[in-house]
Short mmCIF file of C-alpha atoms and ligand atoms in Angstrom, two decimals:
data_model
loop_
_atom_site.label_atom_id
_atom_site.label_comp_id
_atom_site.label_asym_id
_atom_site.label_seq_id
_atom_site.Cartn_x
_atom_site.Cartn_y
_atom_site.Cartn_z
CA UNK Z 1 214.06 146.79 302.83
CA UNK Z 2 214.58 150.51 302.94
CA UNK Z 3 218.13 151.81 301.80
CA UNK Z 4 219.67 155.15 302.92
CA UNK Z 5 218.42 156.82 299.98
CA UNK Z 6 215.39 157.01 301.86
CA UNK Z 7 217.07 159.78 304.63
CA UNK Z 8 216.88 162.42 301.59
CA UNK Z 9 213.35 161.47 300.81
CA UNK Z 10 212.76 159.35 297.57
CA UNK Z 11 215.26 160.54 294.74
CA UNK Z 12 217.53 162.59 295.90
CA UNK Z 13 220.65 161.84 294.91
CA UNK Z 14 222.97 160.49 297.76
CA UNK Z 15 226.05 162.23 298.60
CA UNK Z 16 229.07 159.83 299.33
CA UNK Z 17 231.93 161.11 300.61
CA UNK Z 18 235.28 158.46 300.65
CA UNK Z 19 238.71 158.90 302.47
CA UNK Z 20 241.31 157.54 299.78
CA UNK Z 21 244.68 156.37 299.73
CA UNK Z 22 246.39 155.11 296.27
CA UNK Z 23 246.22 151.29 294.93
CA UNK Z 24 243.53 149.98 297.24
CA UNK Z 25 241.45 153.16 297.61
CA UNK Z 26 241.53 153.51 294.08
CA UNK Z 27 240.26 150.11 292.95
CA UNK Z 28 237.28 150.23 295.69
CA UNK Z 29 236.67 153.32 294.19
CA UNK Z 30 236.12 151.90 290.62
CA UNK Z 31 233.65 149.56 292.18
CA UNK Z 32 231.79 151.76 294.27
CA UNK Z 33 231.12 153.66 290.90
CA UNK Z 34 230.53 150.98 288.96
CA UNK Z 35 227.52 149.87 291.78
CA UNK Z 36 225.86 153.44 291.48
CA UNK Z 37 225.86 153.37 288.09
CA UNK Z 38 224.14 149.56 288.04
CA UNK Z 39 221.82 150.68 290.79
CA UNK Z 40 218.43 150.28 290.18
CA UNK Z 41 217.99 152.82 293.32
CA UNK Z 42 217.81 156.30 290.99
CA UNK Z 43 219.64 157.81 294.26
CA UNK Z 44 222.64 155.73 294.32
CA UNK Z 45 222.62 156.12 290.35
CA UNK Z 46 222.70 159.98 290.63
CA UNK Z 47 224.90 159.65 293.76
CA UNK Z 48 227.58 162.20 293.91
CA UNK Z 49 230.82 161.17 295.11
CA UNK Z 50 233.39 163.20 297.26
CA UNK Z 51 237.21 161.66 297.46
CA UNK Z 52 239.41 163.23 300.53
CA UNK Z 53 242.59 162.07 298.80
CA UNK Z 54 245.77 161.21 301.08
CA UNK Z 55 248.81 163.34 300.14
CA UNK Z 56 250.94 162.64 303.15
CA UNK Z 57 252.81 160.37 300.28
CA UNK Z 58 253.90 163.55 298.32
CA UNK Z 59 257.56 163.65 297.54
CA UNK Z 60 259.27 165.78 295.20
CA UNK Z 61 262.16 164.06 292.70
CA UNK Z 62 264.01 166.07 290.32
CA UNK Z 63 262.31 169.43 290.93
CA UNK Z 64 258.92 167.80 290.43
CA UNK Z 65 255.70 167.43 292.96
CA UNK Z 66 254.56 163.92 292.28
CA UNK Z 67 251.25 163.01 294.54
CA UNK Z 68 251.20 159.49 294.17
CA UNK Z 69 247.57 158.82 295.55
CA UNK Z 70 246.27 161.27 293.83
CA UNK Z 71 247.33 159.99 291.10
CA UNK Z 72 246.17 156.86 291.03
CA UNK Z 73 243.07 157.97 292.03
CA UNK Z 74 242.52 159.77 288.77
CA UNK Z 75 244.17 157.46 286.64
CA UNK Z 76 242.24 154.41 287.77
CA UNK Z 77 239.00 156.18 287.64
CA UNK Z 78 239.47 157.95 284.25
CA UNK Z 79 241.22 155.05 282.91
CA UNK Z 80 244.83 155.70 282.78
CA UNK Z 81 245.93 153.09 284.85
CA UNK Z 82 248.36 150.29 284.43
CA UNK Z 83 246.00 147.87 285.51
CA UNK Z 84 249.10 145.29 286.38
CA UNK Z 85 250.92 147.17 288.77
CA UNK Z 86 247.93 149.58 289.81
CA UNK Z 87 249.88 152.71 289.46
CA UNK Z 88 251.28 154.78 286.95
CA UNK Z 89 250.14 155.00 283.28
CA UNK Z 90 249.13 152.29 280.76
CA UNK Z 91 251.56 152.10 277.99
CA UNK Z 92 253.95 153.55 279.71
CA UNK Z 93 257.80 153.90 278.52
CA UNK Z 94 260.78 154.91 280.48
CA UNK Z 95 262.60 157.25 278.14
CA UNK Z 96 263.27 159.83 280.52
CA UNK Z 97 263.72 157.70 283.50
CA UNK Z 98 266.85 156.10 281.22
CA UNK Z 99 268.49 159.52 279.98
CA UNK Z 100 268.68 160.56 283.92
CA UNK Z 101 270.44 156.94 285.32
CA UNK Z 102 272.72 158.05 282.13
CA UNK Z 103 273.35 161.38 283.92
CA UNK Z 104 273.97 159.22 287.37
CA UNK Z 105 270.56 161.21 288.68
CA UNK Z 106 268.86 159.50 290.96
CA UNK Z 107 266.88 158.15 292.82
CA UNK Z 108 267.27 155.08 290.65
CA UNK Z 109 264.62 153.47 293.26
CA UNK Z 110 261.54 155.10 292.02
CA UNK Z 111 260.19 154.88 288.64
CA UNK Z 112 259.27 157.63 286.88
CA UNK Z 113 257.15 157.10 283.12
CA UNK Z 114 257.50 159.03 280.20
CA UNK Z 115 253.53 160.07 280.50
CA UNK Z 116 253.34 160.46 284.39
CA UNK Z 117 256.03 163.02 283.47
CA UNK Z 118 253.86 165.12 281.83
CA UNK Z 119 251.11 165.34 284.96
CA UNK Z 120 253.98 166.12 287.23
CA UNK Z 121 255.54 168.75 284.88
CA UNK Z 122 251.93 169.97 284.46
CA UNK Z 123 251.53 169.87 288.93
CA UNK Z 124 254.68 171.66 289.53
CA UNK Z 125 254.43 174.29 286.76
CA UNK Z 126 251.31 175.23 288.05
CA UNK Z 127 251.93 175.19 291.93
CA UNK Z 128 255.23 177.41 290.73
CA UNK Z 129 252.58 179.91 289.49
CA UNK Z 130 250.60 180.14 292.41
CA UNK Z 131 247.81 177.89 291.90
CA UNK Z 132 247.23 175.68 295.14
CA UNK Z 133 247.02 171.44 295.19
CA UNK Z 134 243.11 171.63 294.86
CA UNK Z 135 243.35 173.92 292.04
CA UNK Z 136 246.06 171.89 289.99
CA UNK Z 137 244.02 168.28 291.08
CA UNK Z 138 240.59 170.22 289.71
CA UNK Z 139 242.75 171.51 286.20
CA UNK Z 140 243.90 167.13 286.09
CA UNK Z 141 241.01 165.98 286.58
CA UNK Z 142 239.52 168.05 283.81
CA UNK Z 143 241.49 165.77 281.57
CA UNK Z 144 240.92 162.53 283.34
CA UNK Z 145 237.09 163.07 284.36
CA UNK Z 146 237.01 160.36 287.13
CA UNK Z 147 233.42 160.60 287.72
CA UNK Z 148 234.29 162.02 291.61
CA UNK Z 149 235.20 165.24 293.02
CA UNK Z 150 238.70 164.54 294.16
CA UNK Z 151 239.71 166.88 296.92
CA UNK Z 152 243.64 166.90 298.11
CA UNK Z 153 242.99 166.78 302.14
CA UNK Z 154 245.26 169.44 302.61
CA UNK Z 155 246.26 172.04 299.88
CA UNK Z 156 249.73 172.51 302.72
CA UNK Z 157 252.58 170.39 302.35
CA UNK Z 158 252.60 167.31 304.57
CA UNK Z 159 255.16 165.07 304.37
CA UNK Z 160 255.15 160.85 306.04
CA UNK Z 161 258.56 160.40 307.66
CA UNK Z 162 259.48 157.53 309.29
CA UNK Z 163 262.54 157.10 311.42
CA UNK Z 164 264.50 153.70 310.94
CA UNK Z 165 266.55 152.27 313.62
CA UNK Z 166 269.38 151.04 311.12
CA UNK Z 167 271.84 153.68 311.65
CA UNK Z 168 275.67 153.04 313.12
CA UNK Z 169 275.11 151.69 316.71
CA UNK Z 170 271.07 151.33 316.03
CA UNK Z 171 270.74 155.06 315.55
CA UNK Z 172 268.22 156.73 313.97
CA UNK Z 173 267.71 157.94 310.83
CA UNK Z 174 265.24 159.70 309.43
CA UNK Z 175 263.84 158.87 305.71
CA UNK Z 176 260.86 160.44 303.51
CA UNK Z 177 258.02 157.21 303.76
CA UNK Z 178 258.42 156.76 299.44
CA UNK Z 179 262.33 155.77 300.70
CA UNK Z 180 261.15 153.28 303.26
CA UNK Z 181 258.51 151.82 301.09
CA UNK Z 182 259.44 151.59 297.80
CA UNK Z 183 263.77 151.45 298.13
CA UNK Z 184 263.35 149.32 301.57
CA UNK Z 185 260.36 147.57 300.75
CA UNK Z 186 259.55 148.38 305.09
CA UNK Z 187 261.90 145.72 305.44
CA UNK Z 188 263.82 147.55 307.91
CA UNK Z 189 261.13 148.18 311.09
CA UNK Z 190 260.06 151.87 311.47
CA UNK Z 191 260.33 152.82 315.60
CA UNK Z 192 258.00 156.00 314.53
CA UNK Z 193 256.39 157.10 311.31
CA UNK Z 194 255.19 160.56 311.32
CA UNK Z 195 253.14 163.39 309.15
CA UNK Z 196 255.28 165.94 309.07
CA UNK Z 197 253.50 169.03 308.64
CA UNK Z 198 249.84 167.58 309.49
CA UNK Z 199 249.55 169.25 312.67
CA UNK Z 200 249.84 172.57 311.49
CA UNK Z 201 247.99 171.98 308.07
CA UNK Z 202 244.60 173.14 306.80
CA UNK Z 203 241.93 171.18 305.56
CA UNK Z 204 241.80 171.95 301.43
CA UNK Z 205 238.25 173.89 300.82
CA UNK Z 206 235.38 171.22 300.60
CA UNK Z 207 236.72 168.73 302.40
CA UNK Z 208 234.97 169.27 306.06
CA UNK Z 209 232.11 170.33 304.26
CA UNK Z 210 232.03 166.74 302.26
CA UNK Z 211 231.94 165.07 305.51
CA UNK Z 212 229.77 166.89 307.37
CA UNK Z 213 227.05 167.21 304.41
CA UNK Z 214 227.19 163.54 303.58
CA UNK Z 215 224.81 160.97 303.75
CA UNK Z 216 227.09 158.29 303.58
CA UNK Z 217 231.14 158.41 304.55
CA UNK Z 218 233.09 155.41 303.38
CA UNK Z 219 236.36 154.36 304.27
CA UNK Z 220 237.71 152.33 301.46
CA UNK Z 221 240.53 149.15 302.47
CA UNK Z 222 243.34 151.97 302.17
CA UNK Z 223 245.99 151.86 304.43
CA UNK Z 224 245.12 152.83 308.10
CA UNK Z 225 248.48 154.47 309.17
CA UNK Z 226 250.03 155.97 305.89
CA UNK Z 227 246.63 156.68 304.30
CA UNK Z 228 243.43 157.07 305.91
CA UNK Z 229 246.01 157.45 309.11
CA UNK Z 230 247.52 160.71 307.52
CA UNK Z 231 244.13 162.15 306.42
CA UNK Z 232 242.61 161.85 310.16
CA UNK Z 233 245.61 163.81 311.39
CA UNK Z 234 244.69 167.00 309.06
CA UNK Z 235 243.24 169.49 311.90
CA UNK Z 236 239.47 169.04 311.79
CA UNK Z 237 238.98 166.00 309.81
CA UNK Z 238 238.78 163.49 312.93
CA UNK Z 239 236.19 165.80 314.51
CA UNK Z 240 234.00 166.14 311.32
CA UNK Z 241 234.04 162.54 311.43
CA UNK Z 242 232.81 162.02 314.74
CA UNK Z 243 230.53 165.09 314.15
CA UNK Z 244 228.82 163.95 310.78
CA UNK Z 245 225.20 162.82 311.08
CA UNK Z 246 226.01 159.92 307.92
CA UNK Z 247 226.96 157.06 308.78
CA UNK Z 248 230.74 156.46 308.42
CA UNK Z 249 231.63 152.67 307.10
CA UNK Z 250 234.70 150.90 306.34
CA UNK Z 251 235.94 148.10 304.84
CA UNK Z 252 239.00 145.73 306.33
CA UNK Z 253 242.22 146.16 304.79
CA UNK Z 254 243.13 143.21 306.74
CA UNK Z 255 242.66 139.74 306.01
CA UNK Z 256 243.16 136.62 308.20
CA UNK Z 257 245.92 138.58 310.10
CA UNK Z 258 247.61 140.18 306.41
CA UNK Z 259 247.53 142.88 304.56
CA UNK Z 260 246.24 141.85 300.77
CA UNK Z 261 248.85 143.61 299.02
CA UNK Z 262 251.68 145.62 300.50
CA UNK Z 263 253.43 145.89 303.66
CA UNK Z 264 250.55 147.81 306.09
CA UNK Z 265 251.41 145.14 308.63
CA UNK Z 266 254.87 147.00 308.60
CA UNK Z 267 252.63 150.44 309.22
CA UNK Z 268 250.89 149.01 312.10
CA UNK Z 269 253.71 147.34 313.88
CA UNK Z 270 255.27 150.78 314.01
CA UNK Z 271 252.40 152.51 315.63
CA UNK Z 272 252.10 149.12 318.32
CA UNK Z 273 248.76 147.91 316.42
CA UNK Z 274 248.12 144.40 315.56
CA UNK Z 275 247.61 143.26 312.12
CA UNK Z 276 243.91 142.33 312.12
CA UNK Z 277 240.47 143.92 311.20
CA UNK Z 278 239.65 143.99 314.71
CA UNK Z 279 242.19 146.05 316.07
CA UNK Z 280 242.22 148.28 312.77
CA UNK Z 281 238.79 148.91 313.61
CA UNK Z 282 239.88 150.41 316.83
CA UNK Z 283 242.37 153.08 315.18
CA UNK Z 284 238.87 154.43 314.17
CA UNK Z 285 236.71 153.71 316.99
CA UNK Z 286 235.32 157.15 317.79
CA UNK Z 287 233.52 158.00 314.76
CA UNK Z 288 233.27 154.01 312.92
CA UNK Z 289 229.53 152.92 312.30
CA UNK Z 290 229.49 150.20 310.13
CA UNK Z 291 232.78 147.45 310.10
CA UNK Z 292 232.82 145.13 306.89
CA UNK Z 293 235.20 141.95 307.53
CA UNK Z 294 236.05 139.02 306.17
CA UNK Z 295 234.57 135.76 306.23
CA UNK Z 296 236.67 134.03 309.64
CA UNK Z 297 237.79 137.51 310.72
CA UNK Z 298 237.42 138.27 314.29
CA UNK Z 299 234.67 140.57 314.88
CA UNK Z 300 235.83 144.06 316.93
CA UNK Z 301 234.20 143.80 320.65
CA UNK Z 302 232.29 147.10 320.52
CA UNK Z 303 228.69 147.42 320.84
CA UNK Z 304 227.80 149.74 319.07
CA UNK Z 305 229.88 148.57 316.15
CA UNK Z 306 227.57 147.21 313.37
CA UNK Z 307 230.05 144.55 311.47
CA UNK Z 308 228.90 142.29 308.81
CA UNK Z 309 231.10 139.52 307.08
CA UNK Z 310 231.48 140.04 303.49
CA UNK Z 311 234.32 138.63 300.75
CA UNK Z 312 236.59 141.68 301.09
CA UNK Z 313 239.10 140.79 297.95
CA UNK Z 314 238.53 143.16 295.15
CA UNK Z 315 239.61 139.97 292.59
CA UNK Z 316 237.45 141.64 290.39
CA UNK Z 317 235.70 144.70 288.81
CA UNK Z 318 232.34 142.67 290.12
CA UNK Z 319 233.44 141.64 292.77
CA UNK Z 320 234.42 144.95 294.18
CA UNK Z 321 231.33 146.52 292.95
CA UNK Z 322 229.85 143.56 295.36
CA UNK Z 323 232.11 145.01 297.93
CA UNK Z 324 231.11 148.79 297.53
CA UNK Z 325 227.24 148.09 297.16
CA UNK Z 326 227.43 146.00 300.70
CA UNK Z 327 229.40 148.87 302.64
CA UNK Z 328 226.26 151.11 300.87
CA UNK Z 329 223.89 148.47 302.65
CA UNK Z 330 225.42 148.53 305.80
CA UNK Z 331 225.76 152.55 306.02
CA UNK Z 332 221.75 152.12 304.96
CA UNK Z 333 221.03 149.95 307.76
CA UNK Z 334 222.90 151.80 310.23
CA UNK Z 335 220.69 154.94 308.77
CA UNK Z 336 217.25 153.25 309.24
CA UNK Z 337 218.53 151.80 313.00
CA UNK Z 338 219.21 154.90 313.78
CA UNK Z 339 215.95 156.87 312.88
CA UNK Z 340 213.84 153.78 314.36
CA UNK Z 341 215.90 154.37 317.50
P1 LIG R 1 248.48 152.76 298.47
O1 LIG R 1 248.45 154.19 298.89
O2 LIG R 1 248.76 152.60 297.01
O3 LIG R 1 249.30 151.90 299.35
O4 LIG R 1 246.97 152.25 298.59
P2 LIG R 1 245.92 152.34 299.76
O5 LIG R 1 246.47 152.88 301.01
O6 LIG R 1 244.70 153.00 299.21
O7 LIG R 1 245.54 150.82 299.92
C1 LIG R 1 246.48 149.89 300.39
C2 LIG R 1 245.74 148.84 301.17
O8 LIG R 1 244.78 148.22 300.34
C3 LIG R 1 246.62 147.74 301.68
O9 LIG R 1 246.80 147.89 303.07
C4 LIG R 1 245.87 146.46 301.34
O10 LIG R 1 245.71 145.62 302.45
C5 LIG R 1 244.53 146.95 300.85
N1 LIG R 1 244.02 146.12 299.78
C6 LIG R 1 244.57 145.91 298.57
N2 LIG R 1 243.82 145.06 297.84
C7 LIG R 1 242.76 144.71 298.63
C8 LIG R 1 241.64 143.84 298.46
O11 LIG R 1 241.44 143.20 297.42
N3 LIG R 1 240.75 143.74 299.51
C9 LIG R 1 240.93 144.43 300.67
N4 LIG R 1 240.03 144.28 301.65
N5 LIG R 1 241.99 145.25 300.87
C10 LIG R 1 242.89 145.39 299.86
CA1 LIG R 2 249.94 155.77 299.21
#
């Protein structure tokens, strides 16, 4: 079988370029790096890998810009991670997070660590001075080395609000997404959840060009709506998408009707969309290629849709590795259809 190496001619590294949220993008990120570097193929082993990273989460707590995705993005790929709750760093201690409840400083809700501290002292110093989000995630990552360029997909500030219908009399109130996720746990329904800012943002320098030079585009299991949704709404994105001569592929978030960790079904519900791979597929449907699902998962009804049924739980760093190589098969397919055709 030819793979999609082949489209560069023999050796030539493959460019992969990845939309990324936090937690999930993260780990499938770990295995798709891991596959390369097992490859036997000398182009997937020399593969160069893009991440468009989602900061639609991006809050700012005590003076500081935190960019959770980004985050653990770079942690889990350069090995900071706190591999139990798949954010934030190993070894992590709370000393700072203790001496503000002290001073009654909240938000008690959202846990900041002694080390993360340091990257969002390091973020905020250097925005203060000028430096844009790209800039500051280059100067991280110079530390962490994740073995990817990660690009911010917007160096402007966009912000996921999401209005809650939980006020006196069912009126609305508006909160910052962190607030409904992580204090509410999306227990309380959002009516609307929107990307403040998105509209009018840029994309961050490389990021169309990652897309549109790519021989591969992979959408990792990240969240559709407050993740890969946010990215797709950064002016241009979409369109480079549908543009791109790679193939774009993506791997189901959903699972048998359920998100595998976290509330996305809450995400969907709030934008009308069922909670199942097919119809998640659909939120993508004008520039999707290649559709991995699980095992028992309805396939989407679109013809041109090439979907193949693969075990989509990242249970482990093989497993997801598994996972990252068969999205890499599919896109390869799609790529040899497509020049046959
Ligand atoms: P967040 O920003 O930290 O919420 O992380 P992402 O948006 O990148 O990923 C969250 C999504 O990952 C959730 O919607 C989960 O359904 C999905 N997810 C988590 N673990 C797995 C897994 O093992 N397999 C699959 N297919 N999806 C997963
Ligand atoms: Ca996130």
């Amino acid at each position: 079988m030819s793979t999609v190496s082949d489209v560069n001619g023999p050796g030539r590294p493959l460019r992969i370029t990845a939309l990324a949220g936090g937690v999930g993008g993260a780990r499938f990120l770990r295995g798709l790096l891991a596959h390369l570097a097992a490859s036997p193929d000398p182009a997937r082993r020399e593969a160069v890998v893009t991440v468009v990273g989602n900061t639609a989460d991006d809050v700012t707590f005590h003076g500081l810009r935190i960019s959770p995705d980004l985050d653990s993005v770079m942690y889990t790929l350069g090995g900071g991670i706190d591999e139990e709750r798949g954010w934030g760093r190993a070894q992590e201690t709370s000393g700072v997070a203790a001496e503000l409840a002290a001073y009654g400083a909240g938000p008690s809700w959202f846990t900041l660590g002694d080390k993360d501290i340091a990257t969002h002292l390091v973020r905020t110093r250097m925005l203060a001075e000028g430096a844009t989000l790209s800039e500051v995630t280059a100067h991280l990552c110079e530390r962490w080395r994740p073995g990817v360029r990660l690009l911010p997909m917007t160096d402007d500030v966009v912000q996921t609000h999401v209005d809650l219908a939980d006020g006196p009399g069912g009126a609305l109130r508006r909160v910052h997404f962190q607030e409904w996720w992580v204090r509410l746990h999306a227990a309380v329904p959002a009516v609307r959840i929107e990307a403040v800012g998105a509209a009018a943002a840029t994309p961050a320098p490389g990021v169309l060009d990652a897309l549109g030079g790519a021989d591969v585009v992979v959408l990792p299991p990240s969240n559709p709506v407050v993740s890969i949704g946010t990215v797709l709404q950064v002016p241009g994105v979409r369109q480079a998408l549908v543009e791109t001569a790679a193939p774009v592929v993506g791997v189901s978030p959903v699972i048998a009707g359920a998100p595998v960790r976290g509330m996305a079904d809450a995400c969907l519900s709030a934008i009308g969309v069922p909670t199942t791979a097919a119809a998640v597929a659909g939120l993508y449907a004008d520039f999707l290629d290649g559709w991995l699902i699980a095992e028992g998962d309805e396939a989407p009804d679109r013809p041109g849709l090439a979907v193949r049924r693969r075990p989509l739980l990242m249970s482990s760093p093989a497993a997801t590795a598994d996972l990252a190589g068969a999205a890499l098969d599919l896109a390869g397919e799609i790529t040899d259809r497509e020049r046959a055709a």
